[in-house]
Structures are given as structure tokens and as C-alpha cells.
Short mmCIF file of C-alpha atoms in Angstrom, two decimals:
data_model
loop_
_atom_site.label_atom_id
_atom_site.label_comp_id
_atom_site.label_asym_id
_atom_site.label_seq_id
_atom_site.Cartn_x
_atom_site.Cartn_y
_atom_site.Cartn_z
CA UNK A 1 9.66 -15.01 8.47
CA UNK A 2 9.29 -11.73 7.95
CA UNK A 3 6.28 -9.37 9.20
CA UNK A 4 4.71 -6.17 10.06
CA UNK A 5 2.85 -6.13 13.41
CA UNK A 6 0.28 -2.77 14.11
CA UNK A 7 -1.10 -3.48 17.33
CA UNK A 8 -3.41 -0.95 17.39
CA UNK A 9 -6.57 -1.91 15.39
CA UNK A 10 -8.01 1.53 16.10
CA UNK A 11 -6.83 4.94 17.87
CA UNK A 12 -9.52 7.73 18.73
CA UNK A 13 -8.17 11.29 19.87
CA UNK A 14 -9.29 14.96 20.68
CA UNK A 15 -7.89 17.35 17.83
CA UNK A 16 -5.15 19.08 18.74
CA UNK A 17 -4.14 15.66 20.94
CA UNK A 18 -0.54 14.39 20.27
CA UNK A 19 -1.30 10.50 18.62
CA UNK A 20 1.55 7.83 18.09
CA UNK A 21 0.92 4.76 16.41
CA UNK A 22 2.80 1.62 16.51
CA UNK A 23 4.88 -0.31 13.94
CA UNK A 24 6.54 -3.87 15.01
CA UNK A 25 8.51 -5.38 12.68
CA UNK A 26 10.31 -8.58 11.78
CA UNK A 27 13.33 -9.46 9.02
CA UNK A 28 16.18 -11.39 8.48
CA UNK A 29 17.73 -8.89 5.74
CA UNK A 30 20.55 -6.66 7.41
CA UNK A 31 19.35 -4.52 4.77
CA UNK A 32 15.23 -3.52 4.31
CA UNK A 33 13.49 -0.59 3.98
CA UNK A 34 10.78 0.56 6.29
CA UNK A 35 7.77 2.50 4.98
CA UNK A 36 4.22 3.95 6.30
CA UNK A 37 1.18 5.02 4.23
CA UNK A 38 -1.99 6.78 4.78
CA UNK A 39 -5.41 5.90 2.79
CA UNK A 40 -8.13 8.62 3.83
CA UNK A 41 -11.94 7.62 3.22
CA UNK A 42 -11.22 8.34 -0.14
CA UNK A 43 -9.02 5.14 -0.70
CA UNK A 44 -6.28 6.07 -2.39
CA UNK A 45 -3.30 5.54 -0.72
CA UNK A 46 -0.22 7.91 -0.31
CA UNK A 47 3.39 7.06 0.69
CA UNK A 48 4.39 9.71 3.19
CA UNK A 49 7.83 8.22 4.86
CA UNK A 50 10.59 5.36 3.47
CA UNK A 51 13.56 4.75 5.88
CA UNK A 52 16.74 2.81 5.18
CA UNK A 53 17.42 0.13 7.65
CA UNK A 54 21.11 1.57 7.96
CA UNK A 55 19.94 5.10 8.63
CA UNK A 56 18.60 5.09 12.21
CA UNK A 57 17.59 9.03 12.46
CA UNK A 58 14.89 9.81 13.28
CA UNK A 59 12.56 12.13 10.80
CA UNK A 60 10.36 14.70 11.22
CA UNK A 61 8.28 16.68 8.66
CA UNK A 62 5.67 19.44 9.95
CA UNK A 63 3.30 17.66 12.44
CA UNK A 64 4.61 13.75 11.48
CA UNK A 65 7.58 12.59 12.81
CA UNK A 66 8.74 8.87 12.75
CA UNK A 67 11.08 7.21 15.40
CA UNK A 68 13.21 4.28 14.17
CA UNK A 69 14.53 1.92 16.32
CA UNK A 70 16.41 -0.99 15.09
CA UNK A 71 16.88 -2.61 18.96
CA UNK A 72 13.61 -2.73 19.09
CA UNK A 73 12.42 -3.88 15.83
CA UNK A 74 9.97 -0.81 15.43
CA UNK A 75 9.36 2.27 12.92
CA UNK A 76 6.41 4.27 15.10
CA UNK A 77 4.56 7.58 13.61
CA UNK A 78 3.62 10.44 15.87
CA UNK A 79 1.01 13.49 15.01
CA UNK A 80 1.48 15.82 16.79
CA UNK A 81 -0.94 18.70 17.26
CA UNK A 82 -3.71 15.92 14.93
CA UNK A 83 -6.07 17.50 13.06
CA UNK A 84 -9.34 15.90 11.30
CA UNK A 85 -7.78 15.71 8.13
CA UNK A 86 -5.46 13.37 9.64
CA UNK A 87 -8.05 10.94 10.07
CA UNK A 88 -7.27 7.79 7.83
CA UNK A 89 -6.05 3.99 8.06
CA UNK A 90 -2.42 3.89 8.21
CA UNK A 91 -0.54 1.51 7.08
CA UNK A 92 3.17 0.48 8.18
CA UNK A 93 5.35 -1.56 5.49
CA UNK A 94 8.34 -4.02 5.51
CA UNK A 95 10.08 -3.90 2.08
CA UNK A 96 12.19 -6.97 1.50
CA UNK A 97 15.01 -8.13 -0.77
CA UNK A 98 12.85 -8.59 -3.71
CA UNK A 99 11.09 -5.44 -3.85
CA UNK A 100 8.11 -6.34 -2.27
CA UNK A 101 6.08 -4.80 0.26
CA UNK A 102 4.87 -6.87 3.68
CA UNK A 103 2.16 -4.61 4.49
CA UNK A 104 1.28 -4.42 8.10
CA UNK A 105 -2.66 -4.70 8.95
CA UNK A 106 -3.05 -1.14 9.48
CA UNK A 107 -4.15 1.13 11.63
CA UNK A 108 -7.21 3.56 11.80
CA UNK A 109 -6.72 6.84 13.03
CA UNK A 110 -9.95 8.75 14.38
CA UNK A 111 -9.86 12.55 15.49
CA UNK A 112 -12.64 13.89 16.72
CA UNK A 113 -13.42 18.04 16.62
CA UNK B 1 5.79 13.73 -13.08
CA UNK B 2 3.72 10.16 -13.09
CA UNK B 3 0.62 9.54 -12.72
CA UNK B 4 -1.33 6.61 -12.53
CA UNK B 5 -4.90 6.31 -13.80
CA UNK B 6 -7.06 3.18 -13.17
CA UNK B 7 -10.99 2.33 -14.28
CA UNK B 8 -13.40 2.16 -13.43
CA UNK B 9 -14.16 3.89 -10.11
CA UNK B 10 -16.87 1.51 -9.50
CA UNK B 11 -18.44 -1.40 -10.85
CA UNK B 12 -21.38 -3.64 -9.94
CA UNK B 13 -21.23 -6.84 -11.47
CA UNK B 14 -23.02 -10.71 -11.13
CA UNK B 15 -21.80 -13.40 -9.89
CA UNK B 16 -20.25 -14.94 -13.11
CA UNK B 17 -19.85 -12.63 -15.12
CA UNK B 18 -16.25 -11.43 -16.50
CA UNK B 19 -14.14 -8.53 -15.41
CA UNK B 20 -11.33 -6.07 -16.62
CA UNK B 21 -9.97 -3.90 -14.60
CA UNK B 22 -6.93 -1.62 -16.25
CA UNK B 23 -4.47 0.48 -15.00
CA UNK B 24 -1.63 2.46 -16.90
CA UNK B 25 1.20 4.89 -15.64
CA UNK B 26 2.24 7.98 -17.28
CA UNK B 27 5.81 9.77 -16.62
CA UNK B 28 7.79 6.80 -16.28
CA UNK B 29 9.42 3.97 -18.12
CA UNK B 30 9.65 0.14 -16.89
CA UNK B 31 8.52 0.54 -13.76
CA UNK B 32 7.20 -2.26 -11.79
CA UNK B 33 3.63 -2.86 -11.68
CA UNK B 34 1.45 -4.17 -9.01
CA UNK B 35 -2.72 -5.33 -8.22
CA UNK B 36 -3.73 -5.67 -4.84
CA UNK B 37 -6.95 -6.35 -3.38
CA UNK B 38 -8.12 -4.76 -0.28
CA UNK B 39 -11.19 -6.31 1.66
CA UNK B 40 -13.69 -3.84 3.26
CA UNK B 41 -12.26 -2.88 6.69
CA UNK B 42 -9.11 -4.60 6.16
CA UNK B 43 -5.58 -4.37 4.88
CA UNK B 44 -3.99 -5.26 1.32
CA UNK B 45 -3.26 -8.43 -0.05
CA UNK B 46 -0.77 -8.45 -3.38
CA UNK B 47 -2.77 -10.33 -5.84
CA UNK B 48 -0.11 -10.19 -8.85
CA UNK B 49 3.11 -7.79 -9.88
CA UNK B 50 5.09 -7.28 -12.49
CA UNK B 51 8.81 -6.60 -13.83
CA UNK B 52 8.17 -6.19 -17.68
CA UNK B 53 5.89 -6.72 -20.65
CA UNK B 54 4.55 -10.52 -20.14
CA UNK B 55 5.71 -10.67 -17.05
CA UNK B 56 3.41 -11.85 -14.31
CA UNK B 57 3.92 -12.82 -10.77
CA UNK B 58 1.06 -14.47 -8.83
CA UNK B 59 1.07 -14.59 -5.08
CA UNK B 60 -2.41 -15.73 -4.18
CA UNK B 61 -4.17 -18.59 -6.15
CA UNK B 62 -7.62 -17.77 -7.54
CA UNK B 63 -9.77 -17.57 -10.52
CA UNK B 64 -7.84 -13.56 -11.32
CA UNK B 65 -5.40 -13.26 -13.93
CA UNK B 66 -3.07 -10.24 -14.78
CA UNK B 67 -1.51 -9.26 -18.06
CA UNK B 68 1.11 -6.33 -19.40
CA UNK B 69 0.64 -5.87 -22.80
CA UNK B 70 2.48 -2.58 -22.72
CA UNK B 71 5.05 -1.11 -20.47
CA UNK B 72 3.16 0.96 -18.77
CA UNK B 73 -0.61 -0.56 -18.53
CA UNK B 74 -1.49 -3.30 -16.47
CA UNK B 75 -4.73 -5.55 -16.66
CA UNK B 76 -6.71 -7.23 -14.26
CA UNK B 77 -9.06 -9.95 -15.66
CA UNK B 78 -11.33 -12.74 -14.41
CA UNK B 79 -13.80 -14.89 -16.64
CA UNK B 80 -16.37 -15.80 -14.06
CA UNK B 81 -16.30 -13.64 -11.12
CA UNK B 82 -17.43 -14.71 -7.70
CA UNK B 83 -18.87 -13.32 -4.60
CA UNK B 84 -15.50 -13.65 -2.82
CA UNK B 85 -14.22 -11.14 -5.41
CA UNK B 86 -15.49 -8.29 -4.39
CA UNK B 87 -13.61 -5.67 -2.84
CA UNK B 88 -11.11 -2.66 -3.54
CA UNK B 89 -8.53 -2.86 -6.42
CA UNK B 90 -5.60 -1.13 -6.26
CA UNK B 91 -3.28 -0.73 -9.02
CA UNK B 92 0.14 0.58 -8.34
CA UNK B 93 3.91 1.36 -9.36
CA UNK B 94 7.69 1.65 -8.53
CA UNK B 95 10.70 2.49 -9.95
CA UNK B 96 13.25 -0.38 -9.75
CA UNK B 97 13.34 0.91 -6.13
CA UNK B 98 10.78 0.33 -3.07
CA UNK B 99 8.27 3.29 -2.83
CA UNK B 100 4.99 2.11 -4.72
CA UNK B 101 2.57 4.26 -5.86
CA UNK B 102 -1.17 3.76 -5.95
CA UNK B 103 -3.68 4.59 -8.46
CA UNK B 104 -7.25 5.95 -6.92
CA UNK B 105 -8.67 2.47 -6.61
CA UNK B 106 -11.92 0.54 -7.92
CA UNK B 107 -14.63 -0.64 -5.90
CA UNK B 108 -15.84 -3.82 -7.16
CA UNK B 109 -19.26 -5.33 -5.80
CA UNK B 110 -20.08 -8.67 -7.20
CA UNK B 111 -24.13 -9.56 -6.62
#
């Protein structure tokens, strides 16, 4: 079966404190795609990262950066330097062979000033 | 560049009474079109999707329904609505790839 684990139902920080989040996941596909998402207060929700199952490098852009580890089934997130704008629910996301998304239960991000 | 519009931003409605949501994309052609449902404090459940005009998908059984009249707008309908409706709506779209993007959302409270 195939799923998207967040372990962490909620993260609190200082701002300015480095803050990784988690993302488990499972598939039988040899090929998927991994993605995460962040929905502020407002609700919308905006796609910040998609990785390739057969590209293994790891991505950084600005403050975000996102380690990908096939060996151990995850895709985690790391802010560093967080800010209060970065506060949001983040959501991890398994995309399988028929172009859907397994969303993972997400995980909310609190930084305090 | 696309955009995707959806309305309304809100909506209080009773318990039985119907409901059309609608959502259409600008800046692209055929692209795959999606509802989901998020529950306050919780994450998102796919309620129906879409590959072309008339073409609906249903992964959760309830008293919703979804049409695509036109390529690019996408409707969300129910005749009687119930108190377990309630929620966020989210209307969004992909190319024939994986990356979906989401429209701003409705907030629908059912009394």
C-alpha cells in the first residue's frame, strides 16, 4: 500500500531556530514523485518542492532545503534560519502511477518572535 | 501564466439545502482537475478528479457530485447538504504531469 507518514503533528520553534520536519514514505513504484506543500492561515496551498524518485540530490533553495533518501524511505524539509512567515501546515505528498497525490497528514509549523 | 479562481470564499448554508461550488483555470488547456475536502485541523481528502470534459472520478462515496462541462471549469454540487459537509473546498489543477495547483479555497459551514 502506498502512504505518506508525518510524524510530527506539530513543531514549535524560536525564530531564527533551524526546524526540520519529517516525511516517511511508502511505494511499490520504482518510479514516484515526491512532493511537499505549505498552506499558511490563509488556506491556500502552494507547491514549493517535486523530486523524482531517480534523482536522489538533495535541493536547496534560500532558507528550504529538502534531503531525499531513498534507503530510508524519507523526503524531510529543513528551515533554516525560520522566520514567522514560515509558520503554516505542511504537507508532504506521494505521487503515484496514476497521477494522484497520497497526501501525508501534515504538519504544523509554529515560530514564535 | 494560470490561474485558478474558485467561489465563493465562504458560504453558510442549512442543513438540506443544495450547493455549487465552481472552479475554472485560466492559462492552460486540458489539464486535470481535482476537489478535495479538507476538515478543520486536518489534512485533505480527494473527493473527485478529472481527465476531460464528462469525465469524473469519485474516490469517496457521499451525497457530492462533480461535473466538467468545459475544459477548464469544474463543479462541485450536492442536492441536500448535510452537517458532515462542512469544511474547506479546494479546487485544483495539473498538467498531464504531477504538480497540482490549488485555487484559494471555500469555507463551507453547513447549520
Amino acid at each position: 500500500a502506498q502512504k505518506v507518514t508525518q510524524a510530527q503533528t506539530e513543531i514549535s520553534v524560536v525564530e531564527k531556530e533551524d526546524v526540520t520536519l519529517d516525511c516517511v514514505y511508502e511505494t511499490r513504484d520504482t518510479t514516484y514523485y515526491l512532493f511537499w506543500y505549505k498552506q499558511p492561515p490563509s488556506g491556500e496551498l502552494v507547491f514549493l518542492i517535486r523530486r523524482n524518485s531517480f534523482d536522489e540530490q538533495n535541493e536547496i533553495s534560500g532558507r528550504y532545503s529538502w534531503n531525499f533518501q531513498k534507503s530510508t524511505s524519507s523526503f524531510n524539509f529543513t528551515i533554516t534560519a525560520s522566520q514567522v512567515v514560515d509558520s503554516a501546515v505542511y504537507f508532504c505528498a506521494l505521487g503515484d502511477s496514476n497521477y494522484q497525490l497520497i497526501w501525508g497528514a501534515g504538519t504544523k509549523l509554529i515560530i514564535k518572535p | 501564466s494560470q490561474t485558478i479562481h474558485q467561489w465563493p470564499a465562504t458560504l453558510v448554508q442549512p442543513v438540506g439545502s443544495p450547493l455549487s461550488l465552481e472552479c475554472t483555470v485560466e492559462g492552460t488547456s486540458n489539464p486535470n482537475l481535482y476537489w478535495y475536502r479538507q476538515a478543520a485541523g486536518r489534512g485533505l481528502q480527494l473527493l473527485f478528479y478529472s481527465v476531460g470534459i464528462g469525465q469524473i472520478s469519485s474516490e469517496v462515496p457521499q451525497n457530492l457530485s462533480a461535473s466538467r462541462p468545459q475544459d477548464r471549469q469544474f463543479i462541485l454540487s450536492s442536492k441536500k447538504l448535510l452537517l458532515s459537509d462542512s469544511g474547506f473546498y479546494l479546487c485544483a489543477w495539473s498538467a498531464q504531469g504531477y504538480e497540482q495547483y490549488f485555487g484559494p479555497g471555500t469555507r463551507l459551514t453547513v447549520t
